[in-house]
Short mmCIF file of C-alpha atoms in Angstrom, two decimals:
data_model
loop_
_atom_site.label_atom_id
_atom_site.label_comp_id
_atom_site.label_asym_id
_atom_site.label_seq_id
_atom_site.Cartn_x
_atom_site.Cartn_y
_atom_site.Cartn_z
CA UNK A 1 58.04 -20.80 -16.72
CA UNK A 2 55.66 -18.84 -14.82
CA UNK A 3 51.79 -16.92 -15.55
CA UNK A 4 51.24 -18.77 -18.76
CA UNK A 5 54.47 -17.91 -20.27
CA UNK A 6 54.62 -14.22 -19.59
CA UNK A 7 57.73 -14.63 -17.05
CA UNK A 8 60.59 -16.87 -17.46
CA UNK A 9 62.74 -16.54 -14.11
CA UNK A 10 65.73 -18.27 -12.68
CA UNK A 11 64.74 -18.97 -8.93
CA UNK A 12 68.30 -20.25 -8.26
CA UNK A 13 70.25 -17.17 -9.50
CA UNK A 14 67.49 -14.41 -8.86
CA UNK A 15 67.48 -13.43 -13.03
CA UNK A 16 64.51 -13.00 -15.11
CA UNK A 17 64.92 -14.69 -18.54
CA UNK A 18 62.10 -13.52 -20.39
CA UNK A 19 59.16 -10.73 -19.50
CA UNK A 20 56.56 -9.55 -21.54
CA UNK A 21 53.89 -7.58 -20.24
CA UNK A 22 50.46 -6.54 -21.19
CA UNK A 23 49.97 -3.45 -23.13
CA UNK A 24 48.32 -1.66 -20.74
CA UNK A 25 45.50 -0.24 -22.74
CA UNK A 26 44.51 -3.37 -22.76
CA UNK A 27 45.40 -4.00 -19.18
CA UNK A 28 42.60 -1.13 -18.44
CA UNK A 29 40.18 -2.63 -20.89
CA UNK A 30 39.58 -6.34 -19.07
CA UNK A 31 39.76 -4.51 -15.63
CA UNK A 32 36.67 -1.72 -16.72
CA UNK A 33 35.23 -5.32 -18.07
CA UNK A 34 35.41 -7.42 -14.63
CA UNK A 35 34.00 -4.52 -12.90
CA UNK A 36 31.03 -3.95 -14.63
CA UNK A 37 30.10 -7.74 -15.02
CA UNK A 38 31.09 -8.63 -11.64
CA UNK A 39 33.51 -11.25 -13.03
CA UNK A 40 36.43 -12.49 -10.97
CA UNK A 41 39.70 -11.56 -11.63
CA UNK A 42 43.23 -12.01 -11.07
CA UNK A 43 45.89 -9.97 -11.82
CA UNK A 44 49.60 -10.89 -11.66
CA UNK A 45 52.76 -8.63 -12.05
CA UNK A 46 56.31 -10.50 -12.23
CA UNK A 47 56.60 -11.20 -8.16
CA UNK A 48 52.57 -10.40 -7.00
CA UNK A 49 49.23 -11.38 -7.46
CA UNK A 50 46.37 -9.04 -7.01
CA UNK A 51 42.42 -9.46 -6.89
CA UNK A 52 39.32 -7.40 -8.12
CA UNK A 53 36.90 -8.26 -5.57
CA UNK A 54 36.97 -8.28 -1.73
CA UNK A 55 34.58 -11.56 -1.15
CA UNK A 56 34.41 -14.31 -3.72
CA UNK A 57 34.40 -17.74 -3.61
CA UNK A 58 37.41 -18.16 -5.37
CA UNK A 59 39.48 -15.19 -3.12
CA UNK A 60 38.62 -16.74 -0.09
CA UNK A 61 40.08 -20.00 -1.83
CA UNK A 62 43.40 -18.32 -2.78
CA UNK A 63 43.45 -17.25 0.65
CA UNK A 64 43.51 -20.83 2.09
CA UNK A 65 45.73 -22.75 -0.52
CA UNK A 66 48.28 -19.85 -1.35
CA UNK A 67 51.32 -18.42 0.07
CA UNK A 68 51.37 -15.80 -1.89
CA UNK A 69 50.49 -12.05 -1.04
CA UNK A 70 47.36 -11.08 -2.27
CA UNK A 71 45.81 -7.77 -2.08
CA UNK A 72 42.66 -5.74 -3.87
CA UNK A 73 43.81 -4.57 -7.09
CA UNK A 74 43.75 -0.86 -8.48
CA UNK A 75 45.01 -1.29 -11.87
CA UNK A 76 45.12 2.12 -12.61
CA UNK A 77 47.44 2.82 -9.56
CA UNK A 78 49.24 -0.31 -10.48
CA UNK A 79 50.37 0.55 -14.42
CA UNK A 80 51.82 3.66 -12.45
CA UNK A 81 54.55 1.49 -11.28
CA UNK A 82 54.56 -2.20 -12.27
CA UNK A 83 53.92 -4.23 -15.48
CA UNK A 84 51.21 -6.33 -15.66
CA UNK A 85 52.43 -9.76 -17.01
CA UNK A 86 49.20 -11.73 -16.72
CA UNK A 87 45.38 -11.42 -16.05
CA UNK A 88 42.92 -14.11 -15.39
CA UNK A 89 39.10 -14.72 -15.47
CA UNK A 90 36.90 -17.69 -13.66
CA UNK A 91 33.81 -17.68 -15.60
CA UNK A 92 30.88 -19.70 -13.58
CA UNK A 93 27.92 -19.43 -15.80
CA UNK A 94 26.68 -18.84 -19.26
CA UNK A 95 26.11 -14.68 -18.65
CA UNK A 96 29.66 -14.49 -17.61
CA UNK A 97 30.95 -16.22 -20.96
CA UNK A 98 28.41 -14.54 -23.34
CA UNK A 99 29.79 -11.48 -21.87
CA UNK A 100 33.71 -12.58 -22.19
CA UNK A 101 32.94 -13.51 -25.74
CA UNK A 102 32.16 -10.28 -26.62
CA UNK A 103 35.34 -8.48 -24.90
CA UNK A 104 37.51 -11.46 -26.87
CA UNK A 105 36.25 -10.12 -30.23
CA UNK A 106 37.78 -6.73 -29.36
CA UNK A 107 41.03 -7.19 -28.19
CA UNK A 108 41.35 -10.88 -30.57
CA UNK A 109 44.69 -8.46 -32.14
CA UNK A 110 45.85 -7.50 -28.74
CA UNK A 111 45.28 -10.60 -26.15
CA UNK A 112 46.45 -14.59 -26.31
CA UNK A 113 43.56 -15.76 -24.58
CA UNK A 114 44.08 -19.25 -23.18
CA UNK A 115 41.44 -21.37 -21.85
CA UNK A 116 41.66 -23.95 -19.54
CA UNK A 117 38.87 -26.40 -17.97
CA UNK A 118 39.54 -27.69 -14.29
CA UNK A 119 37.75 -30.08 -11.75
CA UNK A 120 34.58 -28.44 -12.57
CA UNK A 121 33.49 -28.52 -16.26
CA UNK A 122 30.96 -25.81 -16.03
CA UNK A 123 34.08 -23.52 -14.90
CA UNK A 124 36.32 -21.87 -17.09
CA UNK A 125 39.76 -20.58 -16.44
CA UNK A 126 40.90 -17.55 -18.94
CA UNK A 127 44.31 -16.78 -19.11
CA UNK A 128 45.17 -13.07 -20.61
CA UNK A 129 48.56 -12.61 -21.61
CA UNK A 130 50.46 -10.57 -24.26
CA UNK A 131 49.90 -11.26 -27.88
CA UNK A 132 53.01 -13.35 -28.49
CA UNK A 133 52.90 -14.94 -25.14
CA UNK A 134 52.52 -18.92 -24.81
CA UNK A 135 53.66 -22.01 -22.82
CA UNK A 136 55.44 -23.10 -25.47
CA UNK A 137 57.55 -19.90 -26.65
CA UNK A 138 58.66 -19.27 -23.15
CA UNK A 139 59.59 -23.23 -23.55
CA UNK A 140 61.95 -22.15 -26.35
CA UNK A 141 63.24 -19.12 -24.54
CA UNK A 142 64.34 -21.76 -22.07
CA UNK A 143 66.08 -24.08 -23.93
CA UNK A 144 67.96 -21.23 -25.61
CA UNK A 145 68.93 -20.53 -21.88
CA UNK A 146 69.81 -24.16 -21.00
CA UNK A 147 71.16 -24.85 -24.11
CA UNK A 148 69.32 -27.93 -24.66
CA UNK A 149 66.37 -28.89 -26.89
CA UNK A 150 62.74 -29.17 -26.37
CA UNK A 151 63.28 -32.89 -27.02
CA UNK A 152 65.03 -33.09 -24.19
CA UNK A 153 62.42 -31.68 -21.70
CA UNK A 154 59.26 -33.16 -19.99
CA UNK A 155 55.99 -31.16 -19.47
CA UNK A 156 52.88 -32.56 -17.33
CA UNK A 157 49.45 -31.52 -17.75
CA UNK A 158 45.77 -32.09 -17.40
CA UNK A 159 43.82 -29.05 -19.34
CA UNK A 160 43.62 -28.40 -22.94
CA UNK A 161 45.49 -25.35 -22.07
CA UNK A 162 48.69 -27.58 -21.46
CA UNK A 163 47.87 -29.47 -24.86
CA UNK A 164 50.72 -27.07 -27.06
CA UNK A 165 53.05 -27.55 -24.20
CA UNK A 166 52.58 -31.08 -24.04
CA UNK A 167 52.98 -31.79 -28.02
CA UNK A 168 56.17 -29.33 -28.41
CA UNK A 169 58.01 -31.40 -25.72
CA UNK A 170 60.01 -34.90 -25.77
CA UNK A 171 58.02 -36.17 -23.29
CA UNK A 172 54.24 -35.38 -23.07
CA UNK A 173 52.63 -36.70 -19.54
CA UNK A 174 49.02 -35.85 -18.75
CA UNK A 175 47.38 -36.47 -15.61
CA UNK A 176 45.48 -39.10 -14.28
CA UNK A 177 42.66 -36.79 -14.04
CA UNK A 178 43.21 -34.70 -17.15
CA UNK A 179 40.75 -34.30 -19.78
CA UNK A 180 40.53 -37.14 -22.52
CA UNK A 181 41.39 -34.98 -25.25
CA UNK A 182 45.11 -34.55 -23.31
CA UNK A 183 45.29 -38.29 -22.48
CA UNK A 184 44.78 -38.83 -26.61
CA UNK A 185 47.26 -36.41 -27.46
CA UNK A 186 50.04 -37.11 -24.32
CA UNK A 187 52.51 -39.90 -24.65
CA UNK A 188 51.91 -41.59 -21.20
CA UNK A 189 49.74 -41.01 -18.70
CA UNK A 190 50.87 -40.37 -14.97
CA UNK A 191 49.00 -40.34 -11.73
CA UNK A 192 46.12 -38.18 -10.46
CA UNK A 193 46.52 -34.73 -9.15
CA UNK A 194 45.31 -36.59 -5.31
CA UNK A 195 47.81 -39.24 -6.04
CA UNK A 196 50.67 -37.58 -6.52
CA UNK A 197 50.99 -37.42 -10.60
CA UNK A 198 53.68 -35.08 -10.78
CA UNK A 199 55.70 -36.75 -8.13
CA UNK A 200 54.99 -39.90 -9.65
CA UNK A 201 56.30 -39.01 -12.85
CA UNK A 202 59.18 -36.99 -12.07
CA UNK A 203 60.31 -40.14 -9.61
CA UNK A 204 59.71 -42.30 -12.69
CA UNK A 205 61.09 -40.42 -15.87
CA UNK A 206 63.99 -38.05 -14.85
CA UNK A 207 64.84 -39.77 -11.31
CA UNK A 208 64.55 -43.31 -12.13
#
């Protein structure tokens, strides 16, 4: 399950499941948005991620932790061929979120927008995906696929943004690190993100 929900691929066989793009109306909306605010954002078709601004903090971060290609976005040029399957915002202060507050309010019938809080609490992350688009209905897309159950499958965690994922599975795990709102609502509690959580968990629940 990949961009908050919006892609559901098959790695092993090379078949997309599920894909759901981004009217792009609305597409063209949140980019007009970014660039007059001077906002960071990401933009992610089903195999590429793209960028809004040349130096940023957080591109020159993508740069060092990420394999993947990553190039300065023109979204108009972009709808021409490709579907745009998920868009995301890093606020960093209050004039950035008064301003995303407002855009929310107009597209509230045309965006799911998911917010997530990492390392940083004065940081938000804002996923922007289609309407109908979630975690957990690309969760049940799956299991349709693997014809199993979503009691049978494990999801791990450590935002609020993983909190329907984690209740609408058999076996909720948040992070060591994760907020304490996740910890309440997870069934066990794993390792940190710097001590190997996920690893920890996966050795412990599905290997062990």
């Amino acid at each position: 399950v990949f961009l908050a929900g919006a892609l559901v691929f098959n790695p092993i066989k090379d078949v997309v499941l599920l894909e759901d793009p981004i009217e792009k109306s609305a597409v063209l909306l949140v980019d007009e948005f970014a660039g007059k605010n001077g906002i960071y954002l990401e933009v992610s078709t089903q195999d590429k991620l793209y960028y809004n601004l040349a130096e940023d903090f957080f591109v020159n971060r993508r740069k060092r932790i990420s394999n993947e290609p990553c190039e300065i976005v023109n979204v108009q040029k972009l709808l021409e061929t490709d579907k745009v399957l998920n868009m995301r915002f890093i606020l960093t202060n209050d004039r950035y979120k008064t301003a995303f507050n407002e855009l929310k309010e107009k597209l509230t019938d045309q965006l799911n927008f998911q917010i997530g809080y990492p390392h940083d609490e004065q940081i938000e992350v804002v996923n922007m995906t289609s309407l109908e688009v979630s975690k957990v209905s690309a969760l049940r897309h799956l299991c349709q696929y693997l014809k199993i159950s979503p009691e049978e499958t494990l999801a791990i965690g450590d935002s609020p943004i993983d909190l329907p994922l984690i209740e609408n599975v058999g076996l909720g795990i948040a992070m060591g690190n994760a907020k304490d709102e996740v910890k309440i609502k997870a069934r066990e509690v794993t390792a940190s993100v710097d001590n190997d959580g996920v690893a920890v968990a996966l050795e412990k629940y599905v290997l062990g």
